[in-house]
Coordinates of C-alpha atoms in Angstrom, one line a residue:
X1 CA -18.4 -45.9 -9.9
X2 CA -19.3 -42.7 -8.1
X3 CA -17.9 -39.6 -9.7
X4 CA -16.4 -36.7 -7.7
X5 CA -15.7 -33.4 -9.5
X6 CA -13.2 -31.0 -8.0
X7 CA -13.1 -27.5 -9.2
X8 CA -9.7 -25.9 -8.5
X9 CA -6.2 -27.5 -8.5
X10 CA -4.5 -25.8 -5.6
X11 CA -3.2 -27.6 -2.5
X12 CA -6.8 -28.1 -1.2
X13 CA -8.1 -29.5 -4.5
X14 CA -5.1 -31.9 -4.8
X15 CA -5.6 -33.1 -1.2
X16 CA -9.3 -33.6 -1.8
X17 CA -8.5 -35.6 -5.0
X18 CA -6.2 -38.0 -3.0
X19 CA -8.6 -38.8 -0.2
X20 CA -11.5 -39.2 -2.6
X21 CA -9.7 -41.6 -5.0
X22 CA -8.3 -43.6 -2.1
X23 CA -11.9 -44.2 -1.1
X24 CA -12.8 -45.8 -4.5
X25 CA -14.3 -42.9 -6.5
X26 CA -13.7 -41.7 -10.0
X27 CA -12.1 -38.3 -9.6
X28 CA -12.0 -35.4 -12.1
X29 CA -10.0 -32.3 -11.2
X30 CA -10.8 -29.2 -13.1
X31 CA -8.0 -26.6 -13.2
X32 CA -8.2 -23.4 -15.2
X33 CA -4.5 -22.8 -15.7
X34 CA -1.7 -25.1 -17.0
X35 CA -0.3 -25.9 -13.5
X36 CA -1.5 -27.3 -10.2
X37 CA -1.0 -25.7 -6.7
X38 CA -2.1 -22.1 -7.3
X39 CA -0.5 -20.0 -4.6
X40 CA 1.5 -23.0 -3.5
X41 CA 3.7 -22.3 -6.5
X42 CA 5.1 -19.3 -4.7
X43 CA 4.8 -20.3 -1.0
X44 CA 7.0 -22.9 0.3
X45 CA 6.8 -22.6 4.1
X46 CA 5.7 -25.8 6.0
X47 CA 5.9 -27.1 9.6
X48 CA 6.4 -23.7 11.2
X49 CA 4.9 -23.3 14.7
X50 CA 1.5 -25.1 15.0
X51 CA 1.7 -26.3 11.4
X52 CA 4.1 -29.0 12.7
X53 CA 1.3 -30.4 15.0
X54 CA -1.3 -30.2 12.3
X55 CA 1.0 -31.9 9.7
X56 CA 1.7 -34.8 12.1
X57 CA -2.0 -35.2 12.9
X58 CA -2.9 -35.4 9.2
X59 CA -0.1 -38.0 8.6
X60 CA -1.4 -40.2 11.4
X61 CA -4.9 -39.8 10.2
X62 CA -3.8 -41.2 6.8
X63 CA -3.6 -38.0 4.8
X64 CA 0.2 -37.7 4.7
X65 CA 1.0 -38.0 1.0
X66 CA 1.4 -34.3 0.2
X67 CA 3.1 -33.4 3.4
X68 CA 5.7 -36.2 2.9
X69 CA 6.2 -35.1 -0.7
X70 CA 6.8 -31.5 0.5
X71 CA 9.2 -32.8 3.1
X72 CA 11.1 -34.8 0.5
X73 CA 11.6 -31.6 -1.6
X74 CA 12.6 -29.3 1.3
X75 CA 15.7 -27.2 0.6
X76 CA 15.9 -26.4 4.4
X77 CA 14.5 -28.2 7.4
X78 CA 14.0 -27.2 11.1
X79 CA 15.0 -23.5 10.6
X80 CA 13.9 -20.5 12.7
X81 CA 13.1 -17.0 11.6
X82 CA 11.4 -14.1 13.5
X83 CA 8.3 -15.4 15.2
X84 CA 8.6 -18.9 13.7
X85 CA 10.3 -22.1 14.7
X86 CA 11.2 -25.5 13.1
X87 CA 10.1 -24.5 9.6
X88 CA 10.7 -26.4 6.4
X89 CA 11.0 -24.7 3.0
X90 CA 10.1 -26.8 0.0
X91 CA 11.5 -26.0 -3.5
X92 CA 8.8 -24.1 -5.4
X93 CA 10.6 -24.9 -8.6
X94 CA 10.2 -28.7 -8.2
X95 CA 7.0 -29.2 -6.3
X96 CA 4.3 -28.9 -9.0
X97 CA 5.5 -31.6 -11.4
X98 CA 6.0 -33.9 -8.5
X99 CA 2.5 -33.4 -7.2
X100 CA 1.1 -33.7 -10.7
X101 CA 2.8 -37.0 -11.2
X102 CA 1.5 -38.3 -7.9
X103 CA -2.1 -37.5 -8.8
X104 CA -1.8 -39.0 -12.3
X105 CA -0.2 -42.1 -10.8
X106 CA -3.2 -42.5 -8.4
X107 CA -5.6 -42.2 -11.3
X108 CA -6.9 -38.6 -10.9
X109 CA -8.2 -37.3 -14.3
X110 CA -6.8 -33.7 -14.4
X111 CA -8.3 -31.3 -16.9
X112 CA -5.9 -28.4 -17.4
X113 CA -6.8 -25.1 -19.0
X114 CA -10.5 -25.9 -18.3
X115 CA -12.4 -23.0 -16.7
X116 CA -15.7 -23.5 -14.9
X117 CA -18.2 -20.8 -15.6
X118 CA -21.6 -22.1 -14.3
X119 CA -23.5 -25.1 -12.8
X120 CA -26.3 -27.3 -13.9
X121 CA -28.8 -27.9 -11.1
X122 CA -31.6 -30.4 -10.3
X123 CA -33.6 -28.6 -7.6
X124 CA -31.0 -27.8 -4.9
X125 CA -28.3 -30.3 -6.1
X126 CA -25.6 -29.7 -8.7
X127 CA -25.6 -32.2 -11.5
X128 CA -22.8 -30.8 -13.7
X129 CA -20.2 -28.0 -14.2
X130 CA -20.4 -25.9 -17.4
X131 CA -17.0 -25.1 -18.9
X132 CA -16.1 -22.0 -20.8
X133 CA -16.0 -23.9 -24.1
X134 CA -19.7 -25.1 -23.5
X135 CA -18.8 -28.6 -22.4
X136 CA -20.8 -30.0 -19.4
X137 CA -19.0 -32.2 -17.0
X138 CA -21.4 -34.3 -15.0
X139 CA -20.8 -35.7 -11.6
X140 CA -22.4 -37.1 -8.4
X141 CA -20.7 -34.9 -5.8
X142 CA -18.7 -31.7 -6.2
X143 CA -15.9 -30.0 -4.2
X144 CA -15.1 -26.4 -4.7
X145 CA -11.5 -25.3 -4.0
X146 CA -11.3 -22.3 -6.3
X147 CA -9.7 -20.0 -3.7
X148 CA -11.2 -16.6 -2.9
X149 CA -9.7 -14.0 -5.2
X150 CA -12.5 -14.0 -7.8
X151 CA -12.0 -12.2 -11.0
X152 CA -9.1 -9.7 -11.8
X153 CA -11.6 -6.9 -11.3
X154 CA -11.3 -7.5 -7.5
X155 CA -7.6 -6.6 -7.6
X156 CA -8.5 -3.4 -9.6
X157 CA -11.3 -2.4 -7.2
X158 CA -10.0 -3.5 -3.8
X159 CA -6.2 -3.7 -4.4
X160 CA -3.6 -1.8 -6.3
X161 CA -4.4 -3.3 -9.7
X162 CA -3.2 -6.4 -11.4
X163 CA 0.3 -7.1 -10.2
X164 CA 0.8 -10.0 -12.6
X165 CA 0.8 -12.7 -10.0
X166 CA 0.9 -16.5 -10.3
X167 CA -2.9 -16.6 -10.8
X168 CA -2.4 -15.2 -14.3
X169 CA -6.1 -14.0 -14.7
X170 CA -5.4 -12.1 -18.0
X171 CA -4.3 -15.4 -19.7
X172 CA -6.7 -17.9 -18.1
X173 CA -9.8 -15.9 -17.3
X174 CA -11.7 -15.1 -14.1
X175 CA -12.7 -17.4 -11.4
X176 CA -16.4 -17.8 -10.7
X177 CA -17.9 -18.8 -7.4
X178 CA -19.5 -22.3 -7.8
X179 CA -21.2 -22.0 -4.5
X180 CA -23.0 -18.7 -5.5
X181 CA -23.8 -20.1 -8.9
X182 CA -25.6 -23.0 -7.1
X183 CA -27.6 -20.6 -5.0
X184 CA -25.4 -20.4 -1.9
X185 CA -24.4 -17.3 0.0
X186 CA -20.7 -16.3 0.0
X187 CA -19.1 -13.9 2.6
X188 CA -16.3 -11.4 2.2
X189 CA -13.3 -11.0 4.5
X190 CA -12.2 -7.5 5.7
X191 CA -9.1 -5.7 6.6
X192 CA -11.1 -3.3 8.7
X193 CA -14.8 -2.2 9.0
X194 CA -14.7 -0.4 5.7
X195 CA -12.1 -2.2 3.5
X196 CA -12.5 -5.6 1.9
X197 CA -10.2 -8.6 1.3
X198 CA -6.5 -8.8 2.1
X199 CA -3.5 -8.6 -0.1
X200 CA -1.5 -11.7 -0.7
X201 CA 1.8 -11.5 1.1
X202 CA 3.6 -14.0 -1.1
X203 CA 6.4 -12.2 -3.0
X204 CA 9.6 -13.5 -4.7
X205 CA 12.8 -11.9 -5.8
X206 CA 14.9 -13.4 -8.5
X207 CA 17.7 -15.0 -6.5
X208 CA 20.3 -14.5 -9.3
X209 CA 19.6 -10.8 -9.2
X210 CA 20.9 -10.6 -5.6
X211 CA 24.5 -10.1 -4.5
X212 CA 26.8 -13.2 -4.2
X213 CA 27.1 -12.9 -0.4
X214 CA 23.3 -12.9 0.1
X215 CA 22.8 -15.8 -2.4
X216 CA 25.5 -17.9 -0.7
X217 CA 24.0 -17.3 2.8
X218 CA 20.5 -18.1 1.5
X219 CA 21.6 -21.3 0.0
X220 CA 23.5 -22.4 3.1
X221 CA 21.3 -21.2 5.9
X222 CA 17.9 -20.7 4.3
X223 CA 17.3 -17.3 6.0
X224 CA 18.8 -13.8 5.5
X225 CA 17.8 -10.8 7.7
X226 CA 18.8 -7.3 6.7
X227 CA 17.9 -4.3 9.0
X228 CA 16.2 -1.4 7.1
X229 CA 17.0 2.3 7.5
X230 CA 14.3 4.2 9.4
X231 CA 13.2 6.0 6.3
X232 CA 12.3 2.7 4.7
X233 CA 10.3 1.3 7.6
X234 CA 6.5 1.3 7.0
X235 CA 4.5 -0.6 9.6
X236 CA 1.2 0.2 7.9
X237 CA 2.1 -2.5 5.3
X238 CA 1.7 -5.2 8.0
X239 CA -2.1 -4.7 8.2
X240 CA -2.5 -5.1 4.4
X241 CA -1.3 -8.7 4.1
X242 CA -3.2 -11.9 4.2
X243 CA -0.5 -13.4 6.5
X244 CA -1.2 -12.0 9.9
X245 CA 1.4 -14.4 11.3
X246 CA 4.1 -12.1 9.8
X247 CA 2.4 -8.9 11.0
X248 CA 5.0 -8.3 13.7
X249 CA 7.5 -5.4 13.9
X250 CA 10.5 -7.5 12.8
X251 CA 8.9 -7.9 9.3
X252 CA 8.6 -4.1 8.9
X253 CA 12.0 -3.3 10.4
X254 CA 14.0 -5.8 8.3
X255 CA 14.2 -7.4 4.9
X256 CA 13.7 -11.0 5.7
X257 CA 14.5 -13.5 2.9
X258 CA 13.8 -17.2 2.8
X259 CA 15.3 -19.7 0.3
X260 CA 12.5 -21.5 -1.5
X261 CA 14.3 -21.8 -4.8
X262 CA 13.6 -18.2 -5.4
X263 CA 14.2 -15.6 -2.7
X264 CA 11.0 -15.3 -0.8
X265 CA 10.6 -11.7 0.5
X266 CA 8.6 -11.7 3.7
X267 CA 8.2 -7.9 3.8
X268 CA 6.4 -7.1 0.6
X269 CA 5.6 -4.1 -1.5
X270 CA 9.0 -2.3 -1.4
X271 CA 9.7 0.0 -4.3
X272 CA 12.4 -1.4 -6.6
X273 CA 14.2 2.0 -6.4
X274 CA 14.4 1.7 -2.6
X275 CA 15.6 -1.9 -2.7
X276 CA 18.3 -1.1 -5.1
X277 CA 19.9 1.4 -2.7
X278 CA 20.6 -1.5 -0.3
X279 CA 24.0 -3.4 -0.6
X280 CA 23.5 -6.6 -2.4
X281 CA 20.2 -5.5 -4.0
X282 CA 21.7 -3.2 -6.6
X283 CA 20.4 -5.4 -9.5
X284 CA 17.4 -6.9 -7.8
X285 CA 14.1 -7.6 -9.6
X286 CA 10.8 -9.1 -8.7
X287 CA 10.1 -12.7 -9.8
X288 CA 6.5 -13.1 -8.6
X289 CA 4.4 -11.0 -8.9
X290 CA 6.3 -9.1 -11.6
X291 CA 4.8 -5.8 -10.2
X292 CA 5.6 -6.8 -6.6
X293 CA 6.4 -3.3 -5.6
X294 CA 2.7 -2.3 -6.1
X295 CA 1.1 -5.2 -4.3
X296 CA -0.3 -8.6 -5.0
X297 CA -3.7 -10.4 -5.6
X298 CA -6.6 -9.6 -3.4
X299 CA -8.0 -12.6 -1.4
X300 CA -11.0 -13.6 0.7
X301 CA -13.5 -12.0 -1.6
X302 CA -15.8 -15.1 -1.9
X303 CA -15.9 -17.7 1.0
X304 CA -18.7 -20.2 1.2
X305 CA -20.6 -20.7 4.5
X306 CA -20.3 -24.4 5.4
X307 CA -20.5 -26.8 8.3
X308 CA -17.7 -28.6 10.1
X309 CA -17.7 -31.5 7.7
X310 CA -16.9 -29.0 4.9
X311 CA -20.4 -29.2 3.3
X312 CA -21.7 -25.9 1.9
X313 CA -24.8 -24.6 3.5
X314 CA -28.0 -25.3 1.5
X315 CA -26.4 -27.4 -1.3
X316 CA -26.4 -31.1 -0.3
X317 CA -23.8 -32.4 -2.8
X318 CA -21.3 -29.5 -2.7
X319 CA -18.2 -29.5 -0.3
X320 CA -15.5 -26.9 -0.1
X321 CA -12.0 -26.5 1.2
X322 CA -9.0 -24.1 1.4
X323 CA -9.7 -20.4 1.3
X324 CA -13.0 -21.1 -0.2
X325 CA -14.1 -22.5 3.2
X326 CA -13.0 -19.6 5.3
X327 CA -10.2 -17.0 5.9
X328 CA -7.5 -19.7 6.3
X329 CA -3.9 -18.9 5.5
X330 CA -1.4 -21.4 4.2
X331 CA -0.7 -24.7 2.4
X332 CA -1.1 -26.8 5.5
X333 CA -4.5 -25.3 6.2
X334 CA -5.5 -26.0 2.6
X335 CA -4.3 -29.6 2.6
X336 CA -6.1 -30.6 5.9
X337 CA -9.4 -29.0 4.9
X338 CA -9.1 -30.5 1.4
X339 CA -8.4 -34.0 2.8
X340 CA -11.6 -33.8 5.0
X341 CA -13.7 -32.5 2.1
X342 CA -12.5 -35.3 -0.2
X343 CA -13.2 -38.0 2.4
X344 CA -16.6 -36.7 3.3
X345 CA -17.7 -36.4 -0.3
X346 CA -17.4 -40.2 -0.5
X347 CA -19.3 -40.7 2.8
X348 CA -22.1 -38.5 1.5
X349 CA -22.2 -40.5 -1.8
X350 CA -22.6 -43.8 0.0
X351 CA -25.2 -42.4 2.5
X352 CA -22.9 -42.6 5.5
X353 CA -22.7 -40.0 8.2
X354 CA -20.1 -37.4 7.3
X355 CA -17.1 -37.0 9.6
X356 CA -16.6 -34.0 11.9
X357 CA -13.1 -34.0 13.4
X358 CA -13.2 -33.6 17.2
X359 CA -11.9 -30.3 18.7
X360 CA -9.4 -32.3 20.8
X361 CA -7.3 -32.2 17.6
X362 CA -5.8 -29.1 16.2
X363 CA -7.3 -29.8 12.7
X364 CA -10.8 -30.3 14.1
X365 CA -10.6 -27.2 16.3
X366 CA -9.4 -24.8 13.6
X367 CA -12.1 -26.0 11.2
X368 CA -14.9 -25.5 13.8
X369 CA -13.4 -22.3 15.2
X370 CA -13.1 -20.6 11.8
X371 CA -16.7 -21.8 10.9
X372 CA -17.9 -19.9 14.0
X373 CA -15.7 -16.8 13.4
X374 CA -16.6 -16.3 9.7
X375 CA -20.3 -15.9 10.7
X376 CA -19.5 -12.7 12.7
X377 CA -18.4 -9.3 11.5
X378 CA -15.4 -9.2 13.8
X379 CA -14.3 -12.7 12.8
X380 CA -14.2 -11.8 9.1
X381 CA -11.6 -9.2 9.9
X382 CA -9.1 -11.9 11.0
X383 CA -7.2 -14.6 9.2
X384 CA -6.5 -18.0 10.7
X385 CA -3.4 -20.2 10.6
X386 CA -1.7 -22.8 12.7
X387 CA 1.5 -20.8 12.1
X388 CA 0.8 -17.7 14.1
X389 CA -1.3 -14.7 15.2
X390 CA -4.7 -15.3 16.8
X391 CA -5.1 -19.0 16.1
X392 CA -1.6 -20.1 17.2
X393 CA -2.2 -18.3 20.5
X394 CA -5.4 -20.3 20.8
X395 CA -3.6 -23.6 20.1
X396 CA -1.1 -22.9 22.9
X397 CA -3.9 -21.9 25.3
X398 CA -5.8 -25.1 24.6
X399 CA -2.6 -27.2 24.8
X400 CA -3.1 -28.3 21.2
X401 CA 0.4 -27.1 20.1
X402 CA 3.1 -29.7 20.6
X403 CA 6.1 -31.1 18.7
X404 CA 6.0 -34.3 20.7
X405 CA 5.1 -37.1 18.2
X406 CA 4.0 -39.5 20.9
X407 CA 1.5 -36.9 22.3
X408 CA 0.1 -36.2 18.8
X409 CA -0.3 -39.9 18.0
X410 CA -1.9 -40.6 21.4
X411 CA -4.3 -37.7 20.8
X412 CA -5.4 -39.1 17.4
X413 CA -5.5 -42.7 18.7
X414 CA -7.9 -41.8 21.6
X415 CA -10.3 -40.4 19.1
X416 CA -10.2 -43.5 16.9
X417 CA -8.8 -41.6 14.0
X418 CA -5.7 -43.6 13.1
X419 CA -5.7 -43.9 9.3
X420 CA -9.3 -42.7 9.1
X421 CA -8.7 -41.1 5.7
X422 CA -7.5 -44.4 4.2
X423 CA -10.8 -46.0 3.9

């Protein structure tokens, strides 16, 4: 049986594993830490704005397992908060073991605490992944979903130092770029013409450290919005974050909390001293990252150039997905690119033409659009998500955004893509 090796167990890697194993491959997933989902362990926001459309497209195409699982673990559904509509918030405390069980049940061989450090090559093809303990894991086709943060040194050089985030680099070691090890050329995202990367915006407060009134409202409604005094408003923070969909004034002028199990703080990098002067925050502390007042991990430091089928330029048997495949933001974006990478890895193995999703679908359009943008200097200064900012405006302009399920199904049907990822 053909063997697919996936490096990186975030949302993109998990999605790639599912579509690959559904299409009759042996799948090995290499994850350097002791948990799956990566930044998905601290995210939780699904189906907001254009992500609803993309989610339903993926489900109709036959890649719905992870979306349906996230729906089943949602603490709140169909909620609105500034700039965002009809969002769901999955429980970050329950999602990882549930995804892990799903992959194991499907037969995916997950190798935890296994860190890739190099590749074995035969001419321009990868034949194996070298592990930090000197093991060599051989395979036929490879999918890189390692994210884009790189080693902890990037946070020291381009950010505000290690903020002790969910990536846990000091414990599990640095990430390497498989695409560059194999001879590919990675590109780096920018915040401006002279600053690199972007700081992760994901930030959690310990819910039990908040006042009772705030906790009760979060549990009941999913959202709490608290206006800030003028002295605590800093709009410069908005340009530092990965998540441009939240770079609107409301997120600088208010504390916005979402209930994902923890209290997700949408306006990051507040000093603990300033927060504790606000009613209900007198005992507050950060949950993730622990040094959340300083910042977070740096992202978009190593993205692989690839085509619209997710195959990496110049390396025939290497595919990529998630942030590794461009300055995408979000779990939905990771899942849909991972699903396509997993599916096309199998088509490549069996000598079949790899699938390029049409731009009449939101998923096909964002994959192609980001591919174009990441090859330009100006495009590398932006981040792309179905949920807001530049790409959501494009979705609306092209009439790709809709919450009408009949319209979405008809769109997928006309392209002959119903259940395409199933076989």
